[in-house]
Amino acid sequence: MSVRTDSSAPHRAGFACFVGRPNAGKSTLTNALVGTKVAITSNRPQTTRHTVRGIVHRPEAQLVLVDTPGLHKPRTLLGERLNDVVRTTWSEVDVIGFCLPADQKLGPGDRYIAAELAGIKKTPKVAIVTKTDLVDSKTLATQLLAIDQLGKELGIEWAEIIPVSAVDAEGAARNASGEDGARGAGQVSLLADLLVPMLPESPPLYPEGDLTDEPEQVMVAELIREAALEGVRDELPHSIAVVVEEMLPREDRPADKPLLDIHANVYIERPSQKGIIIGPKGQRLKEVGMKSRKHIEALLGTPVYLDLHVKVAKDWQRDPKQLRKLGF
C-alpha cells in the first residue's frame, strides 16, 4: 500500500488501539512508534491499567495510540472492569491492531480475543506480529499463515498482516547505529504508514509537542509501579497499585535550580507483602525510588525529590470501594 505524502493529500488524524492477550508486546510497540516511553512495559502480563495514549506526529497525519489492558478471562472485579475498558475502547477507535507474538503459537487466549474482534464489524483490523526478533524466518512464515487462517475461520478480513520488532526499533530510537535497530525502526515506521490511510480526514487533534494526554500524575504513578514490579515479578504480579498524593515545586528554590517534590504511596494487598517491597534494610524500596526517579526526571524534564511510602489496602482488587479509591 503506498502512502501519499504530497502537500495536496488531505491531513488525517484519528485513533488506533493495540489489542492482544497480556504481554503480547502492545506497550513496547506504542513506545517504539511514539519514540519515547509513554506506556508502562514489563514482562509481567497485565501491567497496563490505564488507557495511555501515545501520539505519533507526522507532516501528513496524527496517529493517536490508545493502549488498552490485555483482554483476558476475568477472575476478579478488577479483571471485569479492565475488560469493559477494552471493549469500550474498541468501539471508539478508527483502526484496531491485533498483536500476536511471533514466538508463541496461537492459543485459546488469542482465539478468545479474535472471536470478540469478529463481532466488531466496521472497524478495520490489522494483525501485527510482534517480537519477530526472537524467531527465524521459517517460524515467522508459519505464524503469518496461522493468523491468515484464523481470520478466515472467524470471518475477519485483515486489512494487513505485518511483522514488526518493536524492541529493535526502541533500540534504534535510542541509538541510530546498528543494523537490527535500523531494521526495527523501518518496520515500525512501515506499520505507521499502513495505519495512517485508515484514519479519517481531520486536522491534528493534539498540539505538535504532545506525546500523550495522560495526566502527569498518572504517568508518574505508572513509572513507580513499573520499577516496583521489576524485582518481585513472581511474588506480587498484580498486587501493586501506586497513587501519587501530591506533586509540588519546592518553594524558595532559585529559578535555575528547581526541585519537584513528589509524595506517592505504593499499595499492596496484605501486610506480609510489605517486607517483599521494602526489602532487607529498606534496600529494595530505595532501588525502586532511584530507578523510577530517573525515568520521572526524564519525563518531566526537572530534578525530583521522591518520597515513597508502602501501605496495605486489604484485598483491593476485589473491593469496589478500594478500587475506586485507587483510581479504577
Coordinates of C-alpha atoms in Angstrom, one line a residue:
M1 CA 0.0 0.0 0.0
S2 CA 1.6 3.3 -1.0
V3 CA 1.1 6.4 1.1
R4 CA 0.7 9.9 -0.5
T5 CA 2.9 12.4 1.2
D6 CA 2.5 15.2 -1.3
S7 CA 1.1 18.5 0.0
S8 CA -2.3 18.1 -1.8
A9 CA -3.0 14.9 0.2
P10 CA -5.6 15.6 2.9
H11 CA -4.3 15.6 6.5
R12 CA -5.6 12.6 8.5
A13 CA -5.9 12.2 12.3
G14 CA -7.6 9.5 14.4
F15 CA -7.3 6.8 17.0
A16 CA -5.8 3.3 16.8
C17 CA -5.6 0.8 19.6
F18 CA -3.5 -2.3 20.1
V19 CA -5.2 -5.3 21.5
G20 CA -3.9 -8.8 22.3
R21 CA -3.5 -11.1 25.2
P22 CA -1.5 -9.9 28.1
N23 CA 2.2 -9.4 27.4
A24 CA 1.8 -9.5 23.6
G25 CA 4.1 -6.5 23.1
K26 CA 1.4 -3.8 22.9
S27 CA 3.1 -1.2 25.2
T28 CA 6.5 -1.8 23.7
L29 CA 5.0 -1.1 20.3
T30 CA 3.4 2.1 21.5
N31 CA 6.7 3.3 22.9
A32 CA 8.6 2.4 19.7
L33 CA 6.0 4.3 17.5
V34 CA 6.0 7.4 19.6
G35 CA 9.8 7.2 20.1
T36 CA 9.6 7.8 23.9
K37 CA 8.5 5.9 26.9
V38 CA 4.8 6.6 27.5
A39 CA 3.3 3.2 28.4
I40 CA 4.5 1.0 31.2
T41 CA 6.3 -2.0 29.9
S42 CA 7.2 -5.1 32.0
N43 CA 7.5 -8.7 31.1
R44 CA 4.8 -9.4 33.7
P45 CA 1.4 -9.8 32.0
Q46 CA -1.4 -7.4 33.0
T47 CA 0.7 -4.3 33.8
T48 CA -1.2 -1.7 31.8
R49 CA -4.2 -0.5 33.6
H50 CA -4.8 3.0 32.2
T51 CA -5.6 3.9 28.7
V52 CA -2.3 5.5 27.9
R53 CA -2.4 7.5 24.7
G54 CA 0.8 7.9 22.7
I55 CA 0.7 10.4 19.9
V56 CA 2.6 10.0 16.6
H57 CA 3.1 13.3 14.8
R58 CA 3.8 13.3 11.0
P59 CA 3.6 16.1 8.5
E60 CA 0.6 14.4 6.8
A61 CA -1.1 12.8 9.8
Q62 CA -1.5 12.4 13.5
L63 CA -2.0 8.9 14.9
V64 CA -3.2 8.7 18.5
L65 CA -2.5 5.3 20.0
V66 CA -4.8 4.1 22.7
D67 CA -3.1 1.4 24.8
T68 CA -5.6 -0.9 26.5
P69 CA -5.1 -3.5 29.1
G70 CA -4.9 -7.1 27.8
L71 CA -8.3 -8.7 27.4
H72 CA -8.5 -12.0 29.4
K73 CA -11.0 -14.2 31.1
P74 CA -11.6 -12.2 34.3
R75 CA -11.1 -13.7 37.8
T76 CA -11.6 -10.6 39.9
L77 CA -13.7 -7.4 39.8
L78 CA -10.7 -5.5 38.6
G79 CA -10.4 -8.0 35.7
E80 CA -14.0 -7.4 34.7
R81 CA -13.5 -3.7 34.8
L82 CA -10.4 -3.9 32.7
N83 CA -12.3 -6.0 30.1
D84 CA -15.1 -3.4 30.0
V85 CA -12.5 -0.7 29.3
V86 CA -11.1 -2.8 26.4
R87 CA -14.5 -3.3 24.7
T88 CA -15.5 0.4 25.1
T89 CA -12.2 1.4 23.5
W90 CA -12.6 -0.9 20.6
S91 CA -15.9 0.6 19.7
E92 CA -14.5 4.1 19.6
V93 CA -11.3 3.9 17.6
D94 CA -10.7 4.1 13.8
V95 CA -8.4 1.1 13.5
I96 CA -7.6 -1.9 15.7
G97 CA -4.1 -3.6 15.7
F98 CA -4.2 -7.1 17.0
C99 CA -0.8 -8.0 18.5
L100 CA 0.3 -11.7 18.3
P101 CA 3.8 -12.6 19.4
A102 CA 5.9 -14.4 16.7
D103 CA 7.5 -16.7 19.3
Q104 CA 4.3 -18.3 20.6
K105 CA 1.8 -20.5 18.8
L106 CA -1.8 -19.1 18.6
G107 CA -3.6 -20.2 21.8
P108 CA -7.0 -20.1 23.4
G109 CA -6.3 -16.5 24.6
D110 CA -5.7 -15.3 21.1
R111 CA -8.8 -17.1 19.8
Y112 CA -10.9 -15.6 22.6
I113 CA -9.9 -12.1 21.6
A114 CA -10.2 -12.8 17.8
A115 CA -13.8 -14.1 18.4
E116 CA -14.6 -10.8 20.2
L117 CA -13.0 -8.8 17.4
A118 CA -15.1 -10.6 14.8
G119 CA -18.1 -9.1 16.4
I120 CA -16.9 -5.6 15.7
K121 CA -17.8 -5.2 12.0
K122 CA -17.0 -1.7 10.8
T123 CA -13.5 -1.0 12.3
P124 CA -10.6 -2.1 10.1
K125 CA -8.3 -4.7 11.8
V126 CA -4.6 -5.1 11.3
A127 CA -2.8 -8.2 12.5
I128 CA 0.6 -7.2 13.9
V129 CA 3.1 -10.0 14.5
T130 CA 5.3 -8.8 17.4
K131 CA 8.7 -10.0 18.8
T132 CA 9.9 -11.1 15.3
D133 CA 13.5 -10.6 16.6
L134 CA 13.0 -13.8 18.7
V135 CA 12.3 -16.2 15.8
D136 CA 13.8 -17.5 12.5
S137 CA 12.1 -16.8 9.1
K138 CA 10.5 -20.3 8.9
T139 CA 8.8 -19.9 12.3
L140 CA 7.6 -16.4 11.3
A141 CA 6.2 -17.7 8.0
T142 CA 4.3 -20.4 9.9
Q143 CA 2.8 -17.8 12.2
L144 CA 1.8 -15.5 9.4
L145 CA -0.1 -18.4 7.7
A146 CA -1.8 -19.3 11.0
I147 CA -3.0 -15.8 11.5
D148 CA -4.4 -15.6 8.0
Q149 CA -6.2 -18.9 8.6
L150 CA -7.6 -17.7 12.0
G151 CA -9.1 -14.7 10.2
K152 CA -10.7 -16.9 7.6
E153 CA -12.2 -19.2 10.3
L154 CA -13.8 -16.4 12.2
G155 CA -14.8 -14.2 9.2
I156 CA -12.3 -11.4 10.0
E157 CA -10.8 -9.7 6.9
W158 CA -7.4 -8.4 8.0
A159 CA -6.7 -5.1 6.4
E160 CA -3.0 -6.0 6.7
I161 CA -0.8 -8.7 8.4
I162 CA 2.5 -7.1 9.3
P163 CA 5.6 -8.4 11.2
V164 CA 7.4 -5.9 13.5
S165 CA 10.2 -6.0 16.0
A166 CA 9.4 -3.1 18.4
V167 CA 12.4 -4.0 20.6
D168 CA 14.8 -3.4 17.8
A169 CA 13.0 -0.1 17.0
E170 CA 13.2 1.1 20.6
G171 CA 16.9 0.5 20.5
A172 CA 17.1 2.4 17.2
A173 CA 15.2 5.4 18.8
R174 CA 18.0 5.5 21.4
N175 CA 20.9 4.6 19.2
A176 CA 20.7 5.2 15.5
S177 CA 23.7 2.9 14.7
G178 CA 23.2 -0.9 14.4
E179 CA 21.6 -2.9 11.6
D180 CA 18.9 -4.5 13.8
G181 CA 17.9 -1.2 15.2
A182 CA 17.5 0.4 11.8
R183 CA 15.6 -2.6 10.5
G184 CA 13.2 -2.5 13.6
A185 CA 12.7 1.2 13.1
G186 CA 11.9 0.7 9.5
Q187 CA 9.3 -2.0 10.3
V188 CA 7.6 0.2 12.9
S189 CA 7.6 3.2 10.5
L190 CA 6.0 0.9 7.9
L191 CA 3.3 0.0 10.4
A192 CA 2.5 3.7 10.9
D193 CA 2.5 4.1 7.0
L194 CA -0.2 1.3 6.9
L195 CA -2.3 2.7 9.8
V196 CA -2.4 6.3 8.6
P197 CA -4.6 5.8 5.4
M198 CA -7.2 4.1 7.6
L199 CA -7.7 7.3 9.7
P200 CA -10.4 9.8 8.8
E201 CA -9.5 13.2 7.2
S202 CA -9.1 15.6 10.0
P203 CA -6.9 18.4 11.3
P204 CA -4.5 17.5 14.1
L205 CA -6.3 16.6 17.4
Y206 CA -3.4 17.5 19.7
P207 CA -0.8 20.2 19.8
E208 CA 2.5 19.4 18.0
G209 CA 4.7 18.8 21.1
D210 CA 2.2 16.5 22.9
L211 CA 3.2 12.8 23.2
T212 CA 0.4 11.7 25.5
D213 CA -2.7 13.1 27.1
E214 CA -2.3 11.2 30.3
P215 CA -2.2 13.5 33.3
E216 CA 1.4 13.7 34.5
Q217 CA 0.5 12.3 37.9
V218 CA -0.9 9.1 36.4
M219 CA 2.3 8.6 34.3
V220 CA 4.5 9.2 37.3
A221 CA 2.5 6.6 39.2
E222 CA 2.9 4.1 36.4
L223 CA 6.7 4.6 36.3
I224 CA 6.9 4.0 40.0
R225 CA 4.7 0.9 39.6
E226 CA 6.9 -0.4 36.8
A227 CA 10.1 0.0 39.0
A228 CA 8.3 -1.7 41.9
L229 CA 7.3 -4.7 39.8
E230 CA 10.8 -5.2 38.5
G231 CA 12.3 -7.3 41.3
V232 CA 9.1 -9.0 42.5
R233 CA 7.7 -10.4 39.3
D234 CA 6.7 -13.8 40.6
E235 CA 5.6 -12.8 44.1
L236 CA 3.4 -9.8 43.5
P237 CA 2.4 -9.6 39.9
H238 CA -0.9 -7.8 40.3
S239 CA -0.9 -6.8 43.9
I240 CA 0.8 -3.4 43.5
A241 CA -1.0 -0.1 42.9
V242 CA 0.6 3.3 43.1
V243 CA -1.2 6.6 43.9
V244 CA 0.7 10.0 43.7
E245 CA -0.7 12.0 46.5
E246 CA 0.9 15.3 45.5
M247 CA 3.4 16.9 43.2
L248 CA 4.6 20.4 44.2
P249 CA 7.5 22.6 43.2
R250 CA 9.8 23.1 46.2
E251 CA 9.5 26.7 47.5
D252 CA 12.4 29.1 47.9
R253 CA 14.4 27.4 45.1
P254 CA 16.3 29.6 42.6
A255 CA 14.7 29.6 39.1
D256 CA 17.7 27.8 37.5
K257 CA 17.6 25.1 40.2
P258 CA 14.0 23.9 40.5
L259 CA 13.1 20.8 42.5
L260 CA 9.8 18.9 42.3
D261 CA 8.6 17.2 45.5
I262 CA 6.6 14.0 44.7
H263 CA 4.8 12.1 47.5
A264 CA 3.5 8.7 46.5
N265 CA 2.0 5.6 48.2
V266 CA 2.7 2.1 47.0
Y267 CA -0.3 -0.1 47.9
I268 CA -0.2 -3.8 48.4
E269 CA -2.9 -6.2 49.5
R270 CA -1.5 -7.9 52.6
P271 CA 0.8 -6.9 55.4
S272 CA 3.0 -10.0 54.6
Q273 CA 3.8 -8.4 51.2
K274 CA 5.3 -5.2 52.8
G275 CA 8.6 -6.8 53.5
I276 CA 8.9 -8.0 49.9
I277 CA 8.5 -4.5 48.6
I278 CA 10.7 -2.8 51.2
G279 CA 13.5 -5.4 51.1
P280 CA 16.2 -6.0 53.7
K281 CA 17.1 -2.8 55.5
G282 CA 14.8 -0.9 53.0
Q283 CA 17.2 -1.6 50.1
R284 CA 14.5 -2.8 47.7
L285 CA 12.4 0.4 48.2
K286 CA 15.5 2.5 47.8
E287 CA 16.2 0.9 44.4
V288 CA 12.6 1.4 43.3
G289 CA 12.9 5.1 44.2
M290 CA 16.2 5.6 42.4
K291 CA 15.1 3.8 39.3
S292 CA 11.7 5.5 39.0
R293 CA 13.2 8.9 39.8
K294 CA 15.5 8.7 36.8
H295 CA 12.6 8.0 34.5
I296 CA 10.3 10.6 36.1
E297 CA 13.1 13.3 35.7
A298 CA 13.4 12.4 32.1
L299 CA 9.6 12.5 31.6
L300 CA 9.1 15.9 33.4
G301 CA 12.5 17.5 32.5
T302 CA 13.1 18.6 36.1
P303 CA 15.0 17.3 39.1
V304 CA 12.7 15.4 41.5
Y305 CA 12.7 14.5 45.2
L306 CA 10.7 11.3 45.5
D307 CA 9.1 10.3 48.8
L308 CA 7.7 6.8 48.8
H309 CA 5.6 5.0 51.4
V310 CA 4.3 1.4 51.4
K311 CA 0.7 0.9 52.6
V312 CA -1.7 -2.0 52.9
A313 CA -5.1 -1.8 51.1
K314 CA -6.6 -5.2 52.1
D315 CA -7.6 -7.3 49.0
W316 CA -8.0 -4.1 47.0
Q317 CA -8.5 -6.0 43.7
R318 CA -11.8 -7.5 44.9
D319 CA -13.2 -4.5 46.8
P320 CA -15.2 -1.9 44.8
K321 CA -14.6 0.8 47.4
Q322 CA -10.8 0.3 47.3
L323 CA -10.8 0.1 43.5
R324 CA -12.5 3.5 43.3
K325 CA -10.0 5.0 45.8
L326 CA -7.1 3.7 43.8
G327 CA -8.5 5.1 40.6
F328 CA -10.1 2.1 38.9

